[in-house]
C-alpha cells in the first residue's frame, strides 16, 4: 500500500483537523513534547504559516527546559527508551544546534553540557560531550558540520535526531579535544555534586 498523502484533501478533512485540535489541546494540558512534535510534523506537512510553526517550537523549547529543570532537581536522567524523554532531549538538542548555528557558543555549550549530564545513554552522552568540547575548542558551526560530522547514517532510530557520527572515531576526537573534554567533565562534576 503505497498511497501518496493528498495534502489538499487533508486540509479539508474534518476528522483530521479535529484530531489536530485535540492533539494541540493534549499537548498543552499534558505539557507533552512528544505530542508537540506530532503536531509540528502535521503542521509542516500541511504547510501552515511560519507563526504557527514558531509557536510550536517555542512550546517545545519551553516545555523541555521545564522538564530538564525538574529532572535536575530530582536527580533523574532522560530515559531514551521513553518517547516523552527522547522528544524532550531532542527539543533541547535542536535548540542547542540552533544557538550554535547563530554563533551563540556559550548557550550551545551549556545546553550540550546539560544534555551530557541529563541523558541515561552512554553513547548519546559521550556524543553530547564531544559537541560541547568542539564548541569550547572554538570551531564555528560551519566547520563543525563540514569537517567533523560524518553525514553517513547507518540506521534510523529514536536517537537519529542527534548527530553521533563524526569523521573521526570518538576516542580520537576525545583525545584531540582532551583539554576541553576535561574542562567540561570538571563542570559536570560540580553539576552532579550540586544535584545530590
PDB file of N, CA and C in Angstrom, residues 107-157:
ATOM      1  N   UNK A 107      25.678  29.650  24.939  1.00  0.00           N
ATOM      2  CA  UNK A 107      24.388  28.969  25.124  1.00  0.00           C
ATOM      3  C   UNK A 107      24.425  27.537  24.621  1.00  0.00           C
ATOM      4  N   UNK A 108      25.035  27.330  23.448  1.00  0.00           N
ATOM      5  CA  UNK A 108      25.129  25.981  22.872  1.00  0.00           C
ATOM      6  C   UNK A 108      25.953  25.073  23.784  1.00  0.00           C
ATOM      7  N   UNK A 109      27.092  25.582  24.248  1.00  0.00           N
ATOM      8  CA  UNK A 109      27.971  24.792  25.119  1.00  0.00           C
ATOM      9  C   UNK A 109      27.223  24.361  26.379  1.00  0.00           C
ATOM     10  N   UNK A 110      26.501  25.292  26.987  1.00  0.00           N
ATOM     11  CA  UNK A 110      25.775  24.985  28.224  1.00  0.00           C
ATOM     12  C   UNK A 110      24.704  23.917  28.001  1.00  0.00           C
ATOM     13  N   UNK A 111      24.003  24.001  26.870  1.00  0.00           N
ATOM     14  CA  UNK A 111      22.966  23.002  26.594  1.00  0.00           C
ATOM     15  C   UNK A 111      23.572  21.638  26.277  1.00  0.00           C
ATOM     16  N   UNK A 112      24.654  21.611  25.479  1.00  0.00           N
ATOM     17  CA  UNK A 112      25.309  20.329  25.191  1.00  0.00           C
ATOM     18  C   UNK A 112      25.815  19.703  26.490  1.00  0.00           C
ATOM     19  N   UNK A 113      26.338  20.524  27.376  1.00  0.00           N
ATOM     20  CA  UNK A 113      26.839  20.050  28.665  1.00  0.00           C
ATOM     21  C   UNK A 113      25.679  19.497  29.512  1.00  0.00           C
ATOM     22  N   UNK A 114      24.560  20.238  29.524  1.00  0.00           N
ATOM     23  CA  UNK A 114      23.385  19.778  30.275  1.00  0.00           C
ATOM     24  C   UNK A 114      22.903  18.432  29.730  1.00  0.00           C
ATOM     25  N   UNK A 115      22.911  18.286  28.400  1.00  0.00           N
ATOM     26  CA  UNK A 115      22.477  17.021  27.797  1.00  0.00           C
ATOM     27  C   UNK A 115      23.452  15.893  28.118  1.00  0.00           C
ATOM     28  N   UNK A 116      24.751  16.205  28.161  1.00  0.00           N
ATOM     29  CA  UNK A 116      25.754  15.193  28.530  1.00  0.00           C
ATOM     30  C   UNK A 116      25.385  14.603  29.875  1.00  0.00           C
ATOM     31  N   UNK A 117      24.986  15.472  30.778  1.00  0.00           N
ATOM     32  CA  UNK A 117      24.626  15.083  32.145  1.00  0.00           C
ATOM     33  C   UNK A 117      23.238  14.438  32.216  1.00  0.00           C
ATOM     34  N   UNK A 118      22.321  14.882  31.350  1.00  0.00           N
ATOM     35  CA  UNK A 118      20.900  14.571  31.541  1.00  0.00           C
ATOM     36  C   UNK A 118      20.399  13.304  30.853  1.00  0.00           C
ATOM     37  N   UNK A 119      21.163  12.733  29.906  1.00  0.00           N
ATOM     38  CA  UNK A 119      20.669  11.527  29.226  1.00  0.00           C
ATOM     39  C   UNK A 119      21.280  10.272  29.846  1.00  0.00           C
ATOM     40  N   UNK A 120      20.472   9.205  29.881  1.00  0.00           N
ATOM     41  CA  UNK A 120      20.919   7.975  30.538  1.00  0.00           C
ATOM     42  C   UNK A 120      21.638   7.012  29.597  1.00  0.00           C
ATOM     43  N   UNK A 121      21.900   7.432  28.373  1.00  0.00           N
ATOM     44  CA  UNK A 121      22.533   6.560  27.393  1.00  0.00           C
ATOM     45  C   UNK A 121      24.000   6.969  27.233  1.00  0.00           C
ATOM     46  N   UNK A 122      24.922   6.030  27.477  1.00  0.00           N
ATOM     47  CA  UNK A 122      26.357   6.348  27.480  1.00  0.00           C
ATOM     48  C   UNK A 122      26.833   6.879  26.127  1.00  0.00           C
ATOM     49  N   UNK A 123      26.391   6.268  25.023  1.00  0.00           N
ATOM     50  CA  UNK A 123      26.839   6.701  23.687  1.00  0.00           C
ATOM     51  C   UNK A 123      26.344   8.106  23.365  1.00  0.00           C
ATOM     52  N   UNK A 124      25.069   8.352  23.666  1.00  0.00           N
ATOM     53  CA  UNK A 124      24.495   9.671  23.383  1.00  0.00           C
ATOM     54  C   UNK A 124      25.143  10.727  24.281  1.00  0.00           C
ATOM     55  N   UNK A 125      25.365  10.376  25.535  1.00  0.00           N
ATOM     56  CA  UNK A 125      26.013  11.295  26.470  1.00  0.00           C
ATOM     57  C   UNK A 125      27.428  11.647  25.981  1.00  0.00           C
ATOM     58  N   UNK A 126      28.157  10.633  25.520  1.00  0.00           N
ATOM     59  CA  UNK A 126      29.519  10.882  25.021  1.00  0.00           C
ATOM     60  C   UNK A 126      29.492  11.790  23.792  1.00  0.00           C
ATOM     61  N   UNK A 127      28.520  11.576  22.916  1.00  0.00           N
ATOM     62  CA  UNK A 127      28.471  12.421  21.713  1.00  0.00           C
ATOM     63  C   UNK A 127      28.101  13.869  22.078  1.00  0.00           C
ATOM     64  N   UNK A 128      27.299  14.069  23.133  1.00  0.00           N
ATOM     65  CA  UNK A 128      26.988  15.430  23.596  1.00  0.00           C
ATOM     66  C   UNK A 128      28.240  16.077  24.211  1.00  0.00           C
ATOM     67  N   UNK A 129      29.060  15.264  24.899  1.00  0.00           N
ATOM     68  CA  UNK A 129      30.322  15.755  25.458  1.00  0.00           C
ATOM     69  C   UNK A 129      31.262  16.206  24.333  1.00  0.00           C
ATOM     70  N   UNK A 130      31.271  15.437  23.242  1.00  0.00           N
ATOM     71  CA  UNK A 130      32.099  15.807  22.076  1.00  0.00           C
ATOM     72  C   UNK A 130      31.588  17.125  21.485  1.00  0.00           C
ATOM     73  N   UNK A 131      30.270  17.264  21.354  1.00  0.00           N
ATOM     74  CA  UNK A 131      29.695  18.529  20.865  1.00  0.00           C
ATOM     75  C   UNK A 131      30.195  19.691  21.727  1.00  0.00           C
ATOM     76  N   UNK A 132      30.085  19.508  23.037  1.00  0.00           N
ATOM     77  CA  UNK A 132      30.463  20.548  23.993  1.00  0.00           C
ATOM     78  C   UNK A 132      31.938  20.932  23.815  1.00  0.00           C
ATOM     79  N   UNK A 133      32.804  19.928  23.735  1.00  0.00           N
ATOM     80  CA  UNK A 133      34.247  20.169  23.591  1.00  0.00           C
ATOM     81  C   UNK A 133      34.564  20.862  22.265  1.00  0.00           C
ATOM     82  N   UNK A 134      33.830  20.503  21.210  1.00  0.00           N
ATOM     83  CA  UNK A 134      34.037  21.129  19.894  1.00  0.00           C
ATOM     84  C   UNK A 134      33.707  22.616  19.965  1.00  0.00           C
ATOM     85  N   UNK A 135      32.605  22.942  20.627  1.00  0.00           N
ATOM     86  CA  UNK A 135      32.217  24.357  20.791  1.00  0.00           C
ATOM     87  C   UNK A 135      33.288  25.078  21.615  1.00  0.00           C
ATOM     88  N   UNK A 136      33.726  24.456  22.720  1.00  0.00           N
ATOM     89  CA  UNK A 136      34.730  25.069  23.599  1.00  0.00           C
ATOM     90  C   UNK A 136      36.056  25.287  22.867  1.00  0.00           C
ATOM     91  N   UNK A 137      36.354  24.394  21.914  1.00  0.00           N
ATOM     92  CA  UNK A 137      37.610  24.495  21.158  1.00  0.00           C
ATOM     93  C   UNK A 137      37.562  25.621  20.121  1.00  0.00           C
ATOM     94  N   UNK A 138      36.382  26.233  19.961  1.00  0.00           N
ATOM     95  CA  UNK A 138      36.284  27.403  19.089  1.00  0.00           C
ATOM     96  C   UNK A 138      35.888  27.116  17.652  1.00  0.00           C
ATOM     97  N   UNK A 139      35.513  25.879  17.354  1.00  0.00           N
ATOM     98  CA  UNK A 139      35.074  25.575  15.984  1.00  0.00           C
ATOM     99  C   UNK A 139      33.784  26.332  15.690  1.00  0.00           C
ATOM    100  N   UNK A 140      33.693  26.886  14.479  1.00  0.00           N
ATOM    101  CA  UNK A 140      32.431  27.525  14.075  1.00  0.00           C
ATOM    102  C   UNK A 140      31.441  26.419  13.736  1.00  0.00           C
ATOM    103  N   UNK A 141      30.167  26.768  13.660  1.00  0.00           N
ATOM    104  CA  UNK A 141      29.145  25.787  13.320  1.00  0.00           C
ATOM    105  C   UNK A 141      29.430  25.176  11.942  1.00  0.00           C
ATOM    106  N   UNK A 142      29.802  26.018  10.973  1.00  0.00           N
ATOM    107  CA  UNK A 142      30.089  25.515   9.624  1.00  0.00           C
ATOM    108  C   UNK A 142      31.273  24.547   9.625  1.00  0.00           C
ATOM    109  N   UNK A 143      32.323  24.867  10.397  1.00  0.00           N
ATOM    110  CA  UNK A 143      33.473  23.959  10.492  1.00  0.00           C
ATOM    111  C   UNK A 143      33.059  22.625  11.104  1.00  0.00           C
ATOM    112  N   UNK A 144      32.205  22.703  12.113  1.00  0.00           N
ATOM    113  CA  UNK A 144      31.689  21.505  12.777  1.00  0.00           C
ATOM    114  C   UNK A 144      30.982  20.603  11.769  1.00  0.00           C
ATOM    115  N   UNK A 145      30.032  21.174  11.035  1.00  0.00           N
ATOM    116  CA  UNK A 145      29.238  20.393  10.073  1.00  0.00           C
ATOM    117  C   UNK A 145      30.097  19.896   8.912  1.00  0.00           C
ATOM    118  N   UNK A 146      30.936  20.769   8.363  1.00  0.00           N
ATOM    119  CA  UNK A 146      31.694  20.406   7.160  1.00  0.00           C
ATOM    120  C   UNK A 146      32.882  19.493   7.444  1.00  0.00           C
ATOM    121  N   UNK A 147      33.563  19.684   8.586  1.00  0.00           N
ATOM    122  CA  UNK A 147      34.813  18.966   8.820  1.00  0.00           C
ATOM    123  C   UNK A 147      34.750  17.856   9.863  1.00  0.00           C
ATOM    124  N   UNK A 148      33.777  17.915  10.763  1.00  0.00           N
ATOM    125  CA  UNK A 148      33.785  16.956  11.876  1.00  0.00           C
ATOM    126  C   UNK A 148      32.619  15.972  11.875  1.00  0.00           C
ATOM    127  N   UNK A 149      31.535  16.297  11.167  1.00  0.00           N
ATOM    128  CA  UNK A 149      30.362  15.425  11.158  1.00  0.00           C
ATOM    129  C   UNK A 149      30.403  14.505   9.945  1.00  0.00           C
ATOM    130  N   UNK A 150      30.203  13.207  10.214  1.00  0.00           N
ATOM    131  CA  UNK A 150      30.093  12.222   9.140  1.00  0.00           C
ATOM    132  C   UNK A 150      28.618  12.108   8.795  1.00  0.00           C
ATOM    133  N   UNK A 151      28.263  12.499   7.590  1.00  0.00           N
ATOM    134  CA  UNK A 151      26.839  12.548   7.231  1.00  0.00           C
ATOM    135  C   UNK A 151      26.268  11.178   6.859  1.00  0.00           C
ATOM    136  N   UNK A 152      27.091  10.142   6.819  1.00  0.00           N
ATOM    137  CA  UNK A 152      26.577   8.799   6.517  1.00  0.00           C
ATOM    138  C   UNK A 152      25.914   8.222   7.760  1.00  0.00           C
ATOM    139  N   UNK A 153      24.615   7.954   7.644  1.00  0.00           N
ATOM    140  CA  UNK A 153      23.908   7.352   8.769  1.00  0.00           C
ATOM    141  C   UNK A 153      23.573   5.914   8.432  1.00  0.00           C
ATOM    142  N   UNK A 154      23.959   5.004   9.318  1.00  0.00           N
ATOM    143  CA  UNK A 154      23.717   3.584   9.066  1.00  0.00           C
ATOM    144  C   UNK A 154      22.256   3.213   9.294  1.00  0.00           C
ATOM    145  N   UNK A 155      21.726   3.642  10.414  1.00  0.00           N
ATOM    146  CA  UNK A 155      20.375   3.221  10.780  1.00  0.00           C
ATOM    147  C   UNK A 155      19.555   4.421  11.241  1.00  0.00           C
ATOM    148  N   UNK A 156      18.263   4.276  11.121  1.00  0.00           N
ATOM    149  CA  UNK A 156      17.349   5.288  11.646  1.00  0.00           C
ATOM    150  C   UNK A 156      16.823   4.742  12.967  1.00  0.00           C
ATOM    151  N   UNK A 157      16.949   5.539  14.010  1.00  0.00           N
ATOM    152  CA  UNK A 157      16.476   5.109  15.326  1.00  0.00           C
ATOM    153  C   UNK A 157      15.927   6.325  16.056  1.00  0.00           C
TER     154      UNK A 157
END
